[in-house]
Amino acid sequence: MSAPKERRWIVVGVDPDPAERTALAWAADEAARRRLPLRLVHAEGTPTGGYRTGEVRPSWEKWNAALHQAGEKVLTDALAFVGTRHPQVETDTLLAEGSPVWVLREQSRDAAAVVLGSRHLSRAKEVFGGASVALPVVAHARCPVVVVPEPEHVTQESAYLVVGVDGSERSTAAVDFAFEAAALRGAELHALYVWQAGPLGVYDEHASQQEGRRVLSETVAGHGARYPEVKLHHDLVVGHPVRVLTEASAHALGLVVGTRGHGGFTGMLLGSVSQGVLHHARCPVVVVPKPGD
């Protein structure tokens, strides 16, 4: 008999600002839903203005001690927040040395998901370290990465998630994740196939519609039997993927996409579409890698 598979952690990058708890709350809620342990991670870096005091002198020893002390406080406060929100969730903390990107990439090797926040400040600023973190983590993570700019829209009647479909293996992995997430939340699922109009007009549109219907049908095949409680909607839309996905997810619990595919979602990993979605979506965005990546 093989040994039971070890439970994987949900890993969340903890922001040093105690006012930024959106991603932490999402991660705690997800851990509770999935009955998984939660690991709170903070990477020591340059202290923010709030960390600096007149007692910190310009010596490496005292500087490092100040960093460590500040990081411990960040995690202690975050742990208290999770304990109040979900006291039943098993928690663990990690105060790591190194860049947030490197730390989270390493943590993703054995994680069920990595969760990050986003303040929508600018293209150059992401939460958790003060510099761009989300895109490089998404590019190399070994598990789904969740970027949380805002809480889930739980007040929306007929709650739903949106998943981008393009027929690739990565798209299939995203659909798998989306169905499970919808079932856990008692939500509907909107499977979306997007294409951009070509030079041949009506002919292109007809061919794209035919291809879209085929891809949607094949990608979701079998999921209805596994998740009969999830009401599924198919949508075929012409337009730019960033605009279509952003608008479709405006009132969604979340938007789920694969890391890279073909068709309407070409370049979803590092191209303009991925950056546009991550910077403009007003709901949690889940980027799911292909199994084995």
PDB file of C-alpha atoms in Angstrom:
ATOM      1  CA  MET A   1       0.000   0.000   0.000  1.00  0.00           C
ATOM      2  CA  SER A   2       1.393   3.415  -0.963  1.00  0.00           C
ATOM      3  CA  ALA A   3       1.830   6.090   1.662  1.00  0.00           C
ATOM      4  CA  PRO A   4      -0.979   8.661   1.874  1.00  0.00           C
ATOM      5  CA  LYS A   5      -0.308  11.835  -0.116  1.00  0.00           C
ATOM      6  CA  GLU A   6       0.830  14.690   2.083  1.00  0.00           C
ATOM      7  CA  ARG A   7      -1.561  17.621   2.246  1.00  0.00           C
ATOM      8  CA  ARG A   8      -0.321  20.693   0.435  1.00  0.00           C
ATOM      9  CA  TRP A   9      -0.313  24.160   1.945  1.00  0.00           C
ATOM     10  CA  ILE A  10      -2.034  27.206   0.575  1.00  0.00           C
ATOM     11  CA  VAL A  11       0.750  29.787   0.627  1.00  0.00           C
ATOM     12  CA  VAL A  12       0.039  33.503   1.003  1.00  0.00           C
ATOM     13  CA  GLY A  13       2.507  36.366   0.693  1.00  0.00           C
ATOM     14  CA  VAL A  14       1.852  38.644   3.666  1.00  0.00           C
ATOM     15  CA  ASP A  15       1.937  42.381   3.033  1.00  0.00           C
ATOM     16  CA  PRO A  16       3.759  44.462   5.676  1.00  0.00           C
ATOM     17  CA  ASP A  17       0.900  46.980   5.681  1.00  0.00           C
ATOM     18  CA  PRO A  18      -1.693  45.798   8.245  1.00  0.00           C
ATOM     19  CA  ALA A  19      -4.373  47.626   6.261  1.00  0.00           C
ATOM     20  CA  GLU A  20      -3.772  45.301   3.286  1.00  0.00           C
ATOM     21  CA  ARG A  21      -5.578  42.116   4.276  1.00  0.00           C
ATOM     22  CA  THR A  22      -7.570  41.304   1.123  1.00  0.00           C
ATOM     23  CA  ALA A  23      -5.248  38.561  -0.135  1.00  0.00           C
ATOM     24  CA  LEU A  24      -4.754  37.174   3.369  1.00  0.00           C
ATOM     25  CA  ALA A  25      -8.522  36.988   3.894  1.00  0.00           C
ATOM     26  CA  TRP A  26      -8.990  35.261   0.521  1.00  0.00           C
ATOM     27  CA  ALA A  27      -6.281  32.712   1.330  1.00  0.00           C
ATOM     28  CA  ALA A  28      -7.734  31.997   4.768  1.00  0.00           C
ATOM     29  CA  ASP A  29     -11.217  31.533   3.305  1.00  0.00           C
ATOM     30  CA  GLU A  30      -9.869  29.205   0.623  1.00  0.00           C
ATOM     31  CA  ALA A  31      -7.945  27.140   3.168  1.00  0.00           C
ATOM     32  CA  ALA A  32     -11.134  26.784   5.211  1.00  0.00           C
ATOM     33  CA  ARG A  33     -13.165  25.796   2.125  1.00  0.00           C
ATOM     34  CA  ARG A  34     -10.636  23.216   0.984  1.00  0.00           C
ATOM     35  CA  ARG A  35      -9.730  22.075   4.495  1.00  0.00           C
ATOM     36  CA  LEU A  36      -6.079  22.695   3.797  1.00  0.00           C
ATOM     37  CA  PRO A  37      -3.387  24.203   6.029  1.00  0.00           C
ATOM     38  CA  LEU A  38      -2.316  27.792   5.412  1.00  0.00           C
ATOM     39  CA  ARG A  39       1.284  29.019   5.313  1.00  0.00           C
ATOM     40  CA  LEU A  40       1.906  32.724   5.881  1.00  0.00           C
ATOM     41  CA  VAL A  41       5.103  33.873   4.168  1.00  0.00           C
ATOM     42  CA  HIS A  42       6.996  37.137   4.540  1.00  0.00           C
ATOM     43  CA  ALA A  43      10.319  37.845   2.859  1.00  0.00           C
ATOM     44  CA  GLU A  44      12.722  40.148   4.660  1.00  0.00           C
ATOM     45  CA  GLY A  45      13.661  43.142   2.570  1.00  0.00           C
ATOM     46  CA  THR A  46      14.350  46.825   3.012  1.00  0.00           C
ATOM     47  CA  PRO A  47      12.160  48.211   5.809  1.00  0.00           C
ATOM     48  CA  THR A  48       9.409  50.592   4.796  1.00  0.00           C
ATOM     49  CA  GLY A  49       9.205  54.046   6.302  1.00  0.00           C
ATOM     50  CA  GLY A  50       6.973  52.663   9.032  1.00  0.00           C
ATOM     51  CA  TYR A  51       9.702  50.231  10.110  1.00  0.00           C
ATOM     52  CA  ARG A  52      12.499  52.785  10.352  1.00  0.00           C
ATOM     53  CA  THR A  53      13.120  54.475  13.689  1.00  0.00           C
ATOM     54  CA  GLY A  54      15.808  56.701  15.126  1.00  0.00           C
ATOM     55  CA  GLU A  55      17.173  53.673  16.960  1.00  0.00           C
ATOM     56  CA  VAL A  56      18.105  51.868  13.739  1.00  0.00           C
ATOM     57  CA  ARG A  57      21.714  52.719  12.958  1.00  0.00           C
ATOM     58  CA  PRO A  58      23.472  52.095   9.638  1.00  0.00           C
ATOM     59  CA  SER A  59      25.187  48.863  10.615  1.00  0.00           C
ATOM     60  CA  TRP A  60      24.438  45.537   8.929  1.00  0.00           C
ATOM     61  CA  GLU A  61      23.938  43.750  12.231  1.00  0.00           C
ATOM     62  CA  LYS A  62      21.403  46.209  13.584  1.00  0.00           C
ATOM     63  CA  TRP A  63      19.831  46.621  10.166  1.00  0.00           C
ATOM     64  CA  ASN A  64      19.274  42.865   9.851  1.00  0.00           C
ATOM     65  CA  ALA A  65      17.971  42.676  13.411  1.00  0.00           C
ATOM     66  CA  ALA A  66      15.476  45.427  12.625  1.00  0.00           C
ATOM     67  CA  LEU A  67      14.371  43.602   9.481  1.00  0.00           C
ATOM     68  CA  HIS A  68      13.885  40.364  11.376  1.00  0.00           C
ATOM     69  CA  GLN A  69      11.960  42.032  14.185  1.00  0.00           C
ATOM     70  CA  ALA A  70       9.724  43.858  11.721  1.00  0.00           C
ATOM     71  CA  GLY A  71       9.083  40.640   9.781  1.00  0.00           C
ATOM     72  CA  GLU A  72       8.161  38.728  12.918  1.00  0.00           C
ATOM     73  CA  LYS A  73       5.638  41.412  13.834  1.00  0.00           C
ATOM     74  CA  VAL A  74       4.130  41.279  10.332  1.00  0.00           C
ATOM     75  CA  LEU A  75       3.599  37.531  10.656  1.00  0.00           C
ATOM     76  CA  THR A  76       2.364  37.689  14.253  1.00  0.00           C
ATOM     77  CA  ASP A  77      -0.291  40.241  13.287  1.00  0.00           C
ATOM     78  CA  ALA A  78      -1.287  38.234  10.207  1.00  0.00           C
ATOM     79  CA  LEU A  79      -1.535  35.052  12.259  1.00  0.00           C
ATOM     80  CA  ALA A  80      -3.874  36.781  14.703  1.00  0.00           C
ATOM     81  CA  PHE A  81      -6.023  37.965  11.789  1.00  0.00           C
ATOM     82  CA  VAL A  82      -6.378  34.440  10.394  1.00  0.00           C
ATOM     83  CA  GLY A  83      -7.036  32.996  13.855  1.00  0.00           C
ATOM     84  CA  THR A  84      -9.938  35.385  14.357  1.00  0.00           C
ATOM     85  CA  ARG A  85     -11.374  34.784  10.892  1.00  0.00           C
ATOM     86  CA  HIS A  86     -10.971  30.983  10.760  1.00  0.00           C
ATOM     87  CA  PRO A  87      -9.798  29.553  14.094  1.00  0.00           C
ATOM     88  CA  GLN A  88     -10.119  25.999  12.747  1.00  0.00           C
ATOM     89  CA  VAL A  89      -7.565  26.505   9.953  1.00  0.00           C
ATOM     90  CA  GLU A  90      -4.155  24.989  10.613  1.00  0.00           C
ATOM     91  CA  THR A  91      -1.520  27.691  10.148  1.00  0.00           C
ATOM     92  CA  ASP A  92       2.235  27.956   9.767  1.00  0.00           C
ATOM     93  CA  THR A  93       4.542  30.943   9.278  1.00  0.00           C
ATOM     94  CA  LEU A  94       7.759  31.416   7.333  1.00  0.00           C
ATOM     95  CA  LEU A  95      10.030  34.435   7.697  1.00  0.00           C
ATOM     96  CA  ALA A  96      12.423  34.039   4.789  1.00  0.00           C
ATOM     97  CA  GLU A  97      15.534  35.807   3.573  1.00  0.00           C
ATOM     98  CA  GLY A  98      15.662  36.639  -0.103  1.00  0.00           C
ATOM     99  CA  SER A  99      13.524  38.367  -2.679  1.00  0.00           C
ATOM    100  CA  PRO A 100       9.754  37.779  -2.482  1.00  0.00           C
ATOM    101  CA  VAL A 101       9.756  36.415  -6.043  1.00  0.00           C
ATOM    102  CA  TRP A 102      12.386  33.774  -5.302  1.00  0.00           C
ATOM    103  CA  VAL A 103      10.814  32.814  -1.974  1.00  0.00           C
ATOM    104  CA  LEU A 104       7.351  32.361  -3.463  1.00  0.00           C
ATOM    105  CA  ARG A 105       8.658  30.435  -6.469  1.00  0.00           C
ATOM    106  CA  GLU A 106      10.341  27.990  -4.103  1.00  0.00           C
ATOM    107  CA  GLN A 107       7.227  27.706  -1.951  1.00  0.00           C
ATOM    108  CA  SER A 108       5.105  26.993  -5.033  1.00  0.00           C
ATOM    109  CA  ARG A 109       6.881  23.667  -5.581  1.00  0.00           C
ATOM    110  CA  ASP A 110       4.871  21.999  -2.819  1.00  0.00           C
ATOM    111  CA  ALA A 111       1.878  24.334  -2.566  1.00  0.00           C
ATOM    112  CA  ALA A 112      -1.749  23.872  -3.547  1.00  0.00           C
ATOM    113  CA  ALA A 113      -1.835  27.571  -4.489  1.00  0.00           C
ATOM    114  CA  VAL A 114       0.140  30.773  -3.973  1.00  0.00           C
ATOM    115  CA  VAL A 115      -1.886  33.871  -3.114  1.00  0.00           C
ATOM    116  CA  LEU A 116      -0.760  37.473  -3.672  1.00  0.00           C
ATOM    117  CA  GLY A 117      -2.390  40.856  -3.319  1.00  0.00           C
ATOM    118  CA  SER A 118      -2.527  43.756  -5.768  1.00  0.00           C
ATOM    119  CA  ARG A 119      -3.346  47.380  -5.051  1.00  0.00           C
ATOM    120  CA  HIS A 120      -3.709  48.412  -8.711  1.00  0.00           C
ATOM    121  CA  LEU A 121      -1.180  51.170  -7.994  1.00  0.00           C
ATOM    122  CA  SER A 122       0.702  50.997 -11.276  1.00  0.00           C
ATOM    123  CA  ARG A 123       2.335  48.560 -13.666  1.00  0.00           C
ATOM    124  CA  ALA A 124       5.547  48.800 -11.665  1.00  0.00           C
ATOM    125  CA  LYS A 125       4.086  48.199  -8.214  1.00  0.00           C
ATOM    126  CA  GLU A 126       2.606  45.043  -6.766  1.00  0.00           C
ATOM    127  CA  VAL A 127       1.969  44.108  -3.168  1.00  0.00           C
ATOM    128  CA  PHE A 128       4.461  42.024  -1.168  1.00  0.00           C
ATOM    129  CA  GLY A 129       7.792  43.684  -1.508  1.00  0.00           C
ATOM    130  CA  GLY A 130       6.909  47.014  -3.120  1.00  0.00           C
ATOM    131  CA  ALA A 131       8.039  45.973  -6.631  1.00  0.00           C
ATOM    132  CA  SER A 132       6.591  43.830  -9.387  1.00  0.00           C
ATOM    133  CA  VAL A 133       6.098  40.367  -7.920  1.00  0.00           C
ATOM    134  CA  ALA A 134       2.952  38.876  -9.410  1.00  0.00           C
ATOM    135  CA  LEU A 135       4.086  38.475 -13.027  1.00  0.00           C
ATOM    136  CA  PRO A 136       7.419  36.737 -12.361  1.00  0.00           C
ATOM    137  CA  VAL A 137       5.782  34.470  -9.782  1.00  0.00           C
ATOM    138  CA  VAL A 138       3.020  33.586 -12.252  1.00  0.00           C
ATOM    139  CA  ALA A 139       5.620  32.922 -14.940  1.00  0.00           C
ATOM    140  CA  HIS A 140       7.488  30.266 -12.987  1.00  0.00           C
ATOM    141  CA  ALA A 141       5.200  28.955 -10.233  1.00  0.00           C
ATOM    142  CA  ARG A 142       4.566  25.205 -10.079  1.00  0.00           C
ATOM    143  CA  CYS A 143       1.007  25.641  -8.805  1.00  0.00           C
ATOM    144  CA  PRO A 144      -1.955  27.980  -9.377  1.00  0.00           C
ATOM    145  CA  VAL A 145      -1.228  31.614  -8.482  1.00  0.00           C
ATOM    146  CA  VAL A 146      -4.060  33.805  -7.220  1.00  0.00           C
ATOM    147  CA  VAL A 147      -3.764  37.592  -7.501  1.00  0.00           C
ATOM    148  CA  VAL A 148      -6.362  39.320  -5.320  1.00  0.00           C
ATOM    149  CA  PRO A 149      -7.007  43.009  -6.065  1.00  0.00           C
ATOM    150  CA  GLU A 150     -10.441  42.993  -4.429  1.00  0.00           C
ATOM    151  CA  PRO A 151     -12.571  40.619  -2.337  1.00  0.00           C
ATOM    152  CA  GLU A 152     -14.844  38.125  -4.054  1.00  0.00           C
ATOM    153  CA  HIS A 153     -18.151  39.699  -5.080  1.00  0.00           C
ATOM    154  CA  VAL A 154     -20.199  37.519  -2.752  1.00  0.00           C
ATOM    155  CA  THR A 155     -23.229  39.853  -2.821  1.00  0.00           C
ATOM    156  CA  GLN A 156     -23.807  39.252  -6.532  1.00  0.00           C
ATOM    157  CA  GLU A 157     -27.045  37.305  -7.046  1.00  0.00           C
ATOM    158  CA  SER A 158     -26.386  34.037  -8.893  1.00  0.00           C
ATOM    159  CA  ALA A 159     -22.729  34.103  -7.926  1.00  0.00           C
ATOM    160  CA  TYR A 160     -20.427  32.935 -10.702  1.00  0.00           C
ATOM    161  CA  LEU A 161     -16.830  32.443 -11.789  1.00  0.00           C
ATOM    162  CA  VAL A 162     -15.400  33.058 -15.260  1.00  0.00           C
ATOM    163  CA  VAL A 163     -12.903  30.747 -16.949  1.00  0.00           C
ATOM    164  CA  GLY A 164     -11.036  31.446 -20.176  1.00  0.00           C
ATOM    165  CA  VAL A 165     -11.070  28.529 -22.636  1.00  0.00           C
ATOM    166  CA  ASP A 166      -8.871  28.101 -25.711  1.00  0.00           C
ATOM    167  CA  GLY A 167      -8.459  24.347 -26.134  1.00  0.00           C
ATOM    168  CA  SER A 168      -4.872  24.038 -24.894  1.00  0.00           C
ATOM    169  CA  GLU A 169      -3.716  21.748 -22.078  1.00  0.00           C
ATOM    170  CA  ARG A 170      -3.250  24.780 -19.870  1.00  0.00           C
ATOM    171  CA  SER A 171      -6.806  25.852 -20.620  1.00  0.00           C
ATOM    172  CA  THR A 172      -8.034  22.396 -19.621  1.00  0.00           C
ATOM    173  CA  ALA A 173      -6.198  22.684 -16.305  1.00  0.00           C
ATOM    174  CA  ALA A 174      -7.843  26.062 -15.742  1.00  0.00           C
ATOM    175  CA  VAL A 175     -11.275  24.553 -16.411  1.00  0.00           C
ATOM    176  CA  ASP A 176     -10.578  21.749 -13.925  1.00  0.00           C
ATOM    177  CA  PHE A 177      -9.690  24.309 -11.263  1.00  0.00           C
ATOM    178  CA  ALA A 178     -12.679  26.516 -12.113  1.00  0.00           C
ATOM    179  CA  PHE A 179     -15.230  23.696 -11.808  1.00  0.00           C
ATOM    180  CA  GLU A 180     -13.863  22.684  -8.415  1.00  0.00           C
ATOM    181  CA  ALA A 181     -13.810  26.301  -7.235  1.00  0.00           C
ATOM    182  CA  ALA A 182     -17.399  26.843  -8.395  1.00  0.00           C
ATOM    183  CA  ALA A 183     -18.561  23.671  -6.649  1.00  0.00           C
ATOM    184  CA  LEU A 184     -16.880  24.714  -3.389  1.00  0.00           C
ATOM    185  CA  ARG A 185     -18.616  28.092  -3.534  1.00  0.00           C
ATOM    186  CA  GLY A 186     -22.032  26.905  -4.732  1.00  0.00           C
ATOM    187  CA  ALA A 187     -21.540  29.157  -7.761  1.00  0.00           C
ATOM    188  CA  GLU A 188     -22.247  29.061 -11.485  1.00  0.00           C
ATOM    189  CA  LEU A 189     -19.457  28.890 -14.060  1.00  0.00           C
ATOM    190  CA  HIS A 190     -19.161  30.942 -17.253  1.00  0.00           C
ATOM    191  CA  ALA A 191     -16.786  29.345 -19.776  1.00  0.00           C
ATOM    192  CA  LEU A 192     -15.604  32.038 -22.169  1.00  0.00           C
ATOM    193  CA  TYR A 193     -14.029  31.647 -25.628  1.00  0.00           C
ATOM    194  CA  VAL A 194     -12.712  34.917 -27.107  1.00  0.00           C
ATOM    195  CA  TRP A 195     -11.457  35.643 -30.590  1.00  0.00           C
ATOM    196  CA  GLN A 196     -10.479  38.779 -32.461  1.00  0.00           C
ATOM    197  CA  ALA A 197     -12.148  39.554 -35.791  1.00  0.00           C
ATOM    198  CA  GLY A 198     -10.045  38.724 -38.844  1.00  0.00           C
ATOM    199  CA  PRO A 199      -9.765  40.415 -42.259  1.00  0.00           C
ATOM    200  CA  LEU A 200     -12.314  38.093 -43.894  1.00  0.00           C
ATOM    201  CA  GLY A 201     -15.237  39.406 -41.872  1.00  0.00           C
ATOM    202  CA  VAL A 202     -18.299  37.151 -41.860  1.00  0.00           C
ATOM    203  CA  TYR A 203     -16.336  34.087 -42.986  1.00  0.00           C
ATOM    204  CA  ASP A 204     -13.838  34.509 -40.162  1.00  0.00           C
ATOM    205  CA  GLU A 205     -16.633  35.031 -37.655  1.00  0.00           C
ATOM    206  CA  HIS A 206     -18.503  31.923 -38.778  1.00  0.00           C
ATOM    207  CA  ALA A 207     -15.341  29.798 -38.671  1.00  0.00           C
ATOM    208  CA  SER A 208     -14.383  31.199 -35.266  1.00  0.00           C
ATOM    209  CA  GLN A 209     -17.830  30.469 -33.872  1.00  0.00           C
ATOM    210  CA  GLN A 210     -17.671  26.904 -35.121  1.00  0.00           C
ATOM    211  CA  GLU A 211     -14.194  26.473 -33.630  1.00  0.00           C
ATOM    212  CA  GLY A 212     -15.264  28.103 -30.373  1.00  0.00           C
ATOM    213  CA  ARG A 213     -18.249  25.814 -29.942  1.00  0.00           C
ATOM    214  CA  ARG A 214     -16.094  22.771 -30.633  1.00  0.00           C
ATOM    215  CA  VAL A 215     -13.386  23.853 -28.184  1.00  0.00           C
ATOM    216  CA  LEU A 216     -15.875  24.705 -25.442  1.00  0.00           C
ATOM    217  CA  SER A 217     -17.720  21.419 -25.870  1.00  0.00           C
ATOM    218  CA  GLU A 218     -14.544  19.310 -25.811  1.00  0.00           C
ATOM    219  CA  THR A 219     -12.916  21.201 -22.942  1.00  0.00           C
ATOM    220  CA  VAL A 220     -15.853  20.938 -20.547  1.00  0.00           C
ATOM    221  CA  ALA A 221     -16.798  17.382 -21.537  1.00  0.00           C
ATOM    222  CA  GLY A 222     -17.107  15.134 -18.499  1.00  0.00           C
ATOM    223  CA  HIS A 223     -17.107  17.922 -15.950  1.00  0.00           C
ATOM    224  CA  GLY A 224     -20.888  17.984 -15.724  1.00  0.00           C
ATOM    225  CA  ALA A 225     -20.923  14.418 -14.433  1.00  0.00           C
ATOM    226  CA  ARG A 226     -18.203  15.184 -11.864  1.00  0.00           C
ATOM    227  CA  TYR A 227     -19.782  18.461 -10.764  1.00  0.00           C
ATOM    228  CA  PRO A 228     -23.541  18.135 -11.407  1.00  0.00           C
ATOM    229  CA  GLU A 229     -24.241  20.949  -8.948  1.00  0.00           C
ATOM    230  CA  VAL A 230     -22.390  23.511 -11.073  1.00  0.00           C
ATOM    231  CA  LYS A 231     -24.570  25.334 -13.598  1.00  0.00           C
ATOM    232  CA  LEU A 232     -22.465  25.947 -16.718  1.00  0.00           C
ATOM    233  CA  HIS A 233     -22.842  28.752 -19.277  1.00  0.00           C
ATOM    234  CA  HIS A 234     -20.993  28.849 -22.624  1.00  0.00           C
ATOM    235  CA  ASP A 235     -20.061  32.241 -24.057  1.00  0.00           C
ATOM    236  CA  LEU A 236     -18.486  33.062 -27.452  1.00  0.00           C
ATOM    237  CA  VAL A 237     -17.306  36.670 -27.689  1.00  0.00           C
ATOM    238  CA  VAL A 238     -15.545  38.751 -30.348  1.00  0.00           C
ATOM    239  CA  GLY A 239     -13.139  41.366 -29.015  1.00  0.00           C
ATOM    240  CA  HIS A 240      -9.812  42.009 -27.358  1.00  0.00           C
ATOM    241  CA  PRO A 241      -9.186  39.390 -24.659  1.00  0.00           C
ATOM    242  CA  VAL A 242      -8.196  41.937 -21.987  1.00  0.00           C
ATOM    243  CA  ARG A 243     -11.353  43.978 -22.448  1.00  0.00           C
ATOM    244  CA  VAL A 244     -13.639  40.950 -22.755  1.00  0.00           C
ATOM    245  CA  LEU A 245     -12.210  39.130 -19.744  1.00  0.00           C
ATOM    246  CA  THR A 246     -12.164  42.265 -17.609  1.00  0.00           C
ATOM    247  CA  GLU A 247     -15.764  43.119 -18.413  1.00  0.00           C
ATOM    248  CA  ALA A 248     -16.955  39.520 -18.005  1.00  0.00           C
ATOM    249  CA  SER A 249     -15.358  39.250 -14.567  1.00  0.00           C
ATOM    250  CA  ALA A 250     -16.496  42.651 -13.264  1.00  0.00           C
ATOM    251  CA  HIS A 251     -19.033  41.061 -10.906  1.00  0.00           C
ATOM    252  CA  ALA A 252     -17.527  37.570 -10.697  1.00  0.00           C
ATOM    253  CA  LEU A 253     -16.197  35.699  -7.697  1.00  0.00           C
ATOM    254  CA  GLY A 254     -13.050  35.137  -9.720  1.00  0.00           C
ATOM    255  CA  LEU A 255     -11.460  34.819 -13.151  1.00  0.00           C
ATOM    256  CA  VAL A 256      -9.543  31.615 -13.969  1.00  0.00           C
ATOM    257  CA  VAL A 257      -7.090  31.376 -16.883  1.00  0.00           C
ATOM    258  CA  GLY A 258      -4.309  29.087 -18.063  1.00  0.00           C
ATOM    259  CA  THR A 259      -0.727  30.258 -18.210  1.00  0.00           C
ATOM    260  CA  ARG A 260      -0.376  30.184 -21.976  1.00  0.00           C
ATOM    261  CA  GLY A 261      -2.350  28.806 -24.864  1.00  0.00           C
ATOM    262  CA  HIS A 262      -3.303  29.566 -28.447  1.00  0.00           C
ATOM    263  CA  GLY A 263      -6.244  31.204 -30.169  1.00  0.00           C
ATOM    264  CA  GLY A 264      -7.790  34.101 -28.275  1.00  0.00           C
ATOM    265  CA  PHE A 265      -5.517  33.714 -25.266  1.00  0.00           C
ATOM    266  CA  THR A 266      -2.127  33.703 -26.969  1.00  0.00           C
ATOM    267  CA  GLY A 267       0.528  35.145 -24.691  1.00  0.00           C
ATOM    268  CA  MET A 268      -1.569  34.841 -21.519  1.00  0.00           C
ATOM    269  CA  LEU A 269       1.562  34.141 -19.468  1.00  0.00           C
ATOM    270  CA  LEU A 270       3.865  37.090 -20.113  1.00  0.00           C
ATOM    271  CA  GLY A 271       2.260  39.088 -22.922  1.00  0.00           C
ATOM    272  CA  SER A 272       0.013  42.097 -22.928  1.00  0.00           C
ATOM    273  CA  VAL A 273      -3.106  40.009 -22.237  1.00  0.00           C
ATOM    274  CA  SER A 274      -1.804  38.560 -18.967  1.00  0.00           C
ATOM    275  CA  GLN A 275      -0.523  41.908 -17.776  1.00  0.00           C
ATOM    276  CA  GLY A 276      -3.746  43.608 -18.785  1.00  0.00           C
ATOM    277  CA  VAL A 277      -5.934  41.090 -16.963  1.00  0.00           C
ATOM    278  CA  LEU A 278      -3.816  41.122 -13.819  1.00  0.00           C
ATOM    279  CA  HIS A 279      -3.760  44.916 -13.731  1.00  0.00           C
ATOM    280  CA  HIS A 280      -7.372  45.608 -14.707  1.00  0.00           C
ATOM    281  CA  ALA A 281      -9.508  42.745 -13.359  1.00  0.00           C
ATOM    282  CA  ARG A 282     -11.641  43.750 -10.401  1.00  0.00           C
ATOM    283  CA  CYS A 283     -11.872  40.315  -8.887  1.00  0.00           C
ATOM    284  CA  PRO A 284      -9.399  37.592  -7.845  1.00  0.00           C
ATOM    285  CA  VAL A 285      -7.505  36.197 -10.858  1.00  0.00           C
ATOM    286  CA  VAL A 286      -6.332  32.576 -10.756  1.00  0.00           C
ATOM    287  CA  VAL A 287      -3.574  31.601 -13.190  1.00  0.00           C
ATOM    288  CA  VAL A 288      -3.298  27.808 -13.518  1.00  0.00           C
ATOM    289  CA  PRO A 289      -0.200  26.137 -15.030  1.00  0.00           C
ATOM    290  CA  LYS A 290      -0.341  22.995 -17.097  1.00  0.00           C
ATOM    291  CA  PRO A 291       0.309  19.896 -14.976  1.00  0.00           C
ATOM    292  CA  GLY A 292       4.012  19.126 -15.069  1.00  0.00           C
ATOM    293  CA  ASP A 293       5.130  22.690 -15.811  1.00  0.00           C
TER     294      ASP A 293
END
